[in-house]
Amino acid sequence: MPQFKRRGEPTKPMKLNPGDTLVITGIGHSLLALAIPFFRNSFIDILKDGYVGSLSPNIHNLPRTAARHSAWWFVQFGVLMVLFGTTLSWMIENTHQAIPQEIAWGTIIFSSIGAIGLPISGYWLVLVQGIWMLHYR
């Protein structure tokens, strides 16, 4: 049963955990797609075509297909980060155990590989969050 605060009762300050910051990062990543004209225009193009089948490869227009796939996966990665962060946050808050090392190291390795291949990107932010996971208690 939920506990409700009485008026005037002090509240605990909100403490962010690595899962929460992954959710924030994922939301920001997906919203960034709307701010970058290349992704925004490609996504609008997908919706204008009615979405269904609009991501299918088109051999006659490979640049358009690549642009659509890039936009789609940019948004999808943000959504996946939100799902991962939500799950991690739930685990932290409900099990009161340390984050499994495999999750932390997996995040570090994944983001390191991404940062090497795409140095000007948000992979560095995820790398920092992975390192934080190693030390979060």
PDB file of C-alpha atoms in Angstrom:
ATOM      1  CA  MET A   1       0.000   0.000   0.000  1.00  0.00           C
ATOM      2  CA  PRO A   2       1.431   3.422  -0.932  1.00  0.00           C
ATOM      3  CA  GLN A   3       2.550   5.720   1.842  1.00  0.00           C
ATOM      4  CA  PHE A   4       1.285   9.277   1.525  1.00  0.00           C
ATOM      5  CA  LYS A   5       3.111  12.238   3.014  1.00  0.00           C
ATOM      6  CA  ARG A   6       1.313  14.379   5.536  1.00  0.00           C
ATOM      7  CA  ARG A   7       1.296  18.104   5.061  1.00  0.00           C
ATOM      8  CA  GLY A   8       4.463  19.615   6.486  1.00  0.00           C
ATOM      9  CA  GLU A   9       6.241  16.264   6.621  1.00  0.00           C
ATOM     10  CA  PRO A  10       9.766  16.528   5.187  1.00  0.00           C
ATOM     11  CA  THR A  11      10.353  14.811   1.889  1.00  0.00           C
ATOM     12  CA  LYS A  12      13.498  12.999   0.883  1.00  0.00           C
ATOM     13  CA  PRO A  13      15.516  14.661  -1.855  1.00  0.00           C
ATOM     14  CA  MET A  14      15.267  12.822  -5.140  1.00  0.00           C
ATOM     15  CA  LYS A  15      18.316  10.650  -5.745  1.00  0.00           C
ATOM     16  CA  LEU A  16      19.017   9.820  -9.360  1.00  0.00           C
ATOM     17  CA  ASN A  17      20.445   6.420 -10.172  1.00  0.00           C
ATOM     18  CA  PRO A  18      22.129   5.232 -13.392  1.00  0.00           C
ATOM     19  CA  GLY A  19      18.817   3.875 -14.678  1.00  0.00           C
ATOM     20  CA  ASP A  20      17.172   7.283 -14.285  1.00  0.00           C
ATOM     21  CA  THR A  21      19.973   9.008 -16.180  1.00  0.00           C
ATOM     22  CA  LEU A  22      19.711   6.439 -18.992  1.00  0.00           C
ATOM     23  CA  VAL A  23      15.991   7.264 -19.252  1.00  0.00           C
ATOM     24  CA  ILE A  24      16.805  10.980 -19.459  1.00  0.00           C
ATOM     25  CA  THR A  25      19.524  10.279 -22.040  1.00  0.00           C
ATOM     26  CA  GLY A  26      17.143   8.109 -24.102  1.00  0.00           C
ATOM     27  CA  ILE A  27      14.391  10.724 -24.093  1.00  0.00           C
ATOM     28  CA  GLY A  28      16.919  13.382 -25.071  1.00  0.00           C
ATOM     29  CA  HIS A  29      18.261  11.156 -27.842  1.00  0.00           C
ATOM     30  CA  SER A  30      14.823  10.639 -29.362  1.00  0.00           C
ATOM     31  CA  LEU A  31      13.913  14.332 -29.031  1.00  0.00           C
ATOM     32  CA  LEU A  32      17.205  15.282 -30.642  1.00  0.00           C
ATOM     33  CA  ALA A  33      16.015  13.444 -33.748  1.00  0.00           C
ATOM     34  CA  LEU A  34      13.267  16.061 -34.048  1.00  0.00           C
ATOM     35  CA  ALA A  35      15.782  18.893 -33.739  1.00  0.00           C
ATOM     36  CA  ILE A  36      18.202  17.639 -36.403  1.00  0.00           C
ATOM     37  CA  PRO A  37      16.702  18.478 -39.822  1.00  0.00           C
ATOM     38  CA  PHE A  38      18.166  15.389 -41.554  1.00  0.00           C
ATOM     39  CA  PHE A  39      16.454  13.017 -39.116  1.00  0.00           C
ATOM     40  CA  ARG A  40      13.293  15.101 -38.736  1.00  0.00           C
ATOM     41  CA  ASN A  41      12.746  15.342 -42.505  1.00  0.00           C
ATOM     42  CA  SER A  42      13.397  11.631 -42.989  1.00  0.00           C
ATOM     43  CA  PHE A  43      10.969  10.770 -40.209  1.00  0.00           C
ATOM     44  CA  ILE A  44       8.312  13.072 -41.666  1.00  0.00           C
ATOM     45  CA  ASP A  45       8.901  11.359 -45.026  1.00  0.00           C
ATOM     46  CA  ILE A  46       8.278   7.969 -43.370  1.00  0.00           C
ATOM     47  CA  LEU A  47       5.006   9.192 -41.848  1.00  0.00           C
ATOM     48  CA  LYS A  48       3.863  10.840 -45.095  1.00  0.00           C
ATOM     49  CA  ASP A  49       4.204   7.471 -46.840  1.00  0.00           C
ATOM     50  CA  GLY A  50       1.837   5.959 -44.278  1.00  0.00           C
ATOM     51  CA  TYR A  51       4.559   4.206 -42.266  1.00  0.00           C
ATOM     52  CA  VAL A  52       3.564   0.652 -43.305  1.00  0.00           C
ATOM     53  CA  GLY A  53       6.318  -0.638 -45.559  1.00  0.00           C
ATOM     54  CA  SER A  54       7.989   2.766 -45.689  1.00  0.00           C
ATOM     55  CA  LEU A  55      11.208   1.375 -44.194  1.00  0.00           C
ATOM     56  CA  SER A  56      11.539  -1.413 -46.732  1.00  0.00           C
ATOM     57  CA  PRO A  57      14.723  -1.201 -48.793  1.00  0.00           C
ATOM     58  CA  ASN A  58      14.281   0.574 -52.103  1.00  0.00           C
ATOM     59  CA  ILE A  59      17.066  -0.449 -54.475  1.00  0.00           C
ATOM     60  CA  HIS A  60      16.090   2.361 -56.849  1.00  0.00           C
ATOM     61  CA  ASN A  61      16.604   5.048 -54.206  1.00  0.00           C
ATOM     62  CA  LEU A  62      19.327   3.911 -51.790  1.00  0.00           C
ATOM     63  CA  PRO A  63      20.123   7.380 -50.373  1.00  0.00           C
ATOM     64  CA  ARG A  64      16.477   7.836 -49.358  1.00  0.00           C
ATOM     65  CA  THR A  65      16.370   4.343 -47.846  1.00  0.00           C
ATOM     66  CA  ALA A  66      19.583   4.993 -45.889  1.00  0.00           C
ATOM     67  CA  ALA A  67      18.265   8.325 -44.612  1.00  0.00           C
ATOM     68  CA  ARG A  68      15.037   6.702 -43.430  1.00  0.00           C
ATOM     69  CA  HIS A  69      16.878   3.856 -41.722  1.00  0.00           C
ATOM     70  CA  SER A  70      19.239   6.285 -40.000  1.00  0.00           C
ATOM     71  CA  ALA A  71      16.339   8.376 -38.696  1.00  0.00           C
ATOM     72  CA  TRP A  72      14.391   5.315 -37.584  1.00  0.00           C
ATOM     73  CA  TRP A  73      17.287   3.751 -35.698  1.00  0.00           C
ATOM     74  CA  PHE A  74      18.267   7.059 -34.122  1.00  0.00           C
ATOM     75  CA  VAL A  75      14.803   7.288 -32.544  1.00  0.00           C
ATOM     76  CA  GLN A  76      14.648   3.562 -31.781  1.00  0.00           C
ATOM     77  CA  PHE A  77      17.958   3.664 -29.938  1.00  0.00           C
ATOM     78  CA  GLY A  78      16.551   6.377 -27.688  1.00  0.00           C
ATOM     79  CA  VAL A  79      13.464   4.263 -27.000  1.00  0.00           C
ATOM     80  CA  LEU A  80      15.610   1.217 -26.211  1.00  0.00           C
ATOM     81  CA  MET A  81      17.715   3.314 -23.831  1.00  0.00           C
ATOM     82  CA  VAL A  82      14.535   4.410 -22.027  1.00  0.00           C
ATOM     83  CA  LEU A  83      13.428   0.777 -21.684  1.00  0.00           C
ATOM     84  CA  PHE A  84      16.880  -0.289 -20.451  1.00  0.00           C
ATOM     85  CA  GLY A  85      17.037   2.610 -18.013  1.00  0.00           C
ATOM     86  CA  THR A  86      13.528   1.965 -16.693  1.00  0.00           C
ATOM     87  CA  THR A  87      14.363  -1.698 -16.091  1.00  0.00           C
ATOM     88  CA  LEU A  88      17.669  -0.841 -14.424  1.00  0.00           C
ATOM     89  CA  SER A  89      16.041   1.797 -12.232  1.00  0.00           C
ATOM     90  CA  TRP A  90      13.323  -0.654 -11.173  1.00  0.00           C
ATOM     91  CA  MET A  91      15.978  -3.246 -10.315  1.00  0.00           C
ATOM     92  CA  ILE A  92      17.963  -0.756  -8.229  1.00  0.00           C
ATOM     93  CA  GLU A  93      14.927   0.489  -6.325  1.00  0.00           C
ATOM     94  CA  ASN A  94      13.293  -2.886  -5.725  1.00  0.00           C
ATOM     95  CA  THR A  95      16.161  -5.310  -5.135  1.00  0.00           C
ATOM     96  CA  HIS A  96      18.475  -2.906  -3.257  1.00  0.00           C
ATOM     97  CA  GLN A  97      21.432  -4.791  -4.714  1.00  0.00           C
ATOM     98  CA  ALA A  98      24.424  -3.561  -6.646  1.00  0.00           C
ATOM     99  CA  ILE A  99      24.099  -3.373 -10.411  1.00  0.00           C
ATOM    100  CA  PRO A 100      25.416  -6.626 -11.885  1.00  0.00           C
ATOM    101  CA  GLN A 101      28.952  -6.153 -13.193  1.00  0.00           C
ATOM    102  CA  GLU A 102      27.944  -7.738 -16.517  1.00  0.00           C
ATOM    103  CA  ILE A 103      25.452  -4.917 -17.136  1.00  0.00           C
ATOM    104  CA  ALA A 104      27.983  -2.233 -16.224  1.00  0.00           C
ATOM    105  CA  TRP A 105      30.791  -3.768 -18.295  1.00  0.00           C
ATOM    106  CA  GLY A 106      28.433  -4.459 -21.196  1.00  0.00           C
ATOM    107  CA  THR A 107      27.394  -0.809 -21.200  1.00  0.00           C
ATOM    108  CA  ILE A 108      31.041   0.320 -21.004  1.00  0.00           C
ATOM    109  CA  ILE A 109      32.153  -1.959 -23.851  1.00  0.00           C
ATOM    110  CA  PHE A 110      29.152  -1.103 -26.042  1.00  0.00           C
ATOM    111  CA  SER A 111      29.579   2.648 -25.570  1.00  0.00           C
ATOM    112  CA  SER A 112      33.379   2.477 -25.991  1.00  0.00           C
ATOM    113  CA  ILE A 113      33.047   0.703 -29.333  1.00  0.00           C
ATOM    114  CA  GLY A 114      30.439   3.265 -30.380  1.00  0.00           C
ATOM    115  CA  ALA A 115      32.581   6.213 -29.249  1.00  0.00           C
ATOM    116  CA  ILE A 116      35.603   4.918 -31.181  1.00  0.00           C
ATOM    117  CA  GLY A 117      33.572   4.550 -34.369  1.00  0.00           C
ATOM    118  CA  LEU A 118      31.592   7.766 -33.882  1.00  0.00           C
ATOM    119  CA  PRO A 119      33.724  10.109 -31.727  1.00  0.00           C
ATOM    120  CA  ILE A 120      31.387  13.097 -31.968  1.00  0.00           C
ATOM    121  CA  SER A 121      28.360  11.473 -30.388  1.00  0.00           C
ATOM    122  CA  GLY A 122      26.494  10.741 -27.197  1.00  0.00           C
ATOM    123  CA  TYR A 123      28.314   7.461 -26.689  1.00  0.00           C
ATOM    124  CA  TRP A 124      30.649   9.300 -24.296  1.00  0.00           C
ATOM    125  CA  LEU A 125      27.698  10.143 -22.068  1.00  0.00           C
ATOM    126  CA  VAL A 126      26.629   6.494 -21.967  1.00  0.00           C
ATOM    127  CA  LEU A 127      30.244   5.488 -21.245  1.00  0.00           C
ATOM    128  CA  VAL A 128      30.264   7.733 -18.176  1.00  0.00           C
ATOM    129  CA  GLN A 129      26.989   6.188 -17.055  1.00  0.00           C
ATOM    130  CA  GLY A 130      28.455   2.698 -17.502  1.00  0.00           C
ATOM    131  CA  ILE A 131      31.423   3.623 -15.330  1.00  0.00           C
ATOM    132  CA  TRP A 132      29.006   5.032 -12.747  1.00  0.00           C
ATOM    133  CA  MET A 133      27.162   1.696 -12.778  1.00  0.00           C
ATOM    134  CA  LEU A 134      30.368  -0.047 -11.668  1.00  0.00           C
ATOM    135  CA  HIS A 135      30.556   2.127  -8.566  1.00  0.00           C
ATOM    136  CA  TYR A 136      26.892   2.744  -7.772  1.00  0.00           C
ATOM    137  CA  ARG A 137      25.648   1.323  -4.467  1.00  0.00           C
TER     138      ARG A 137
END
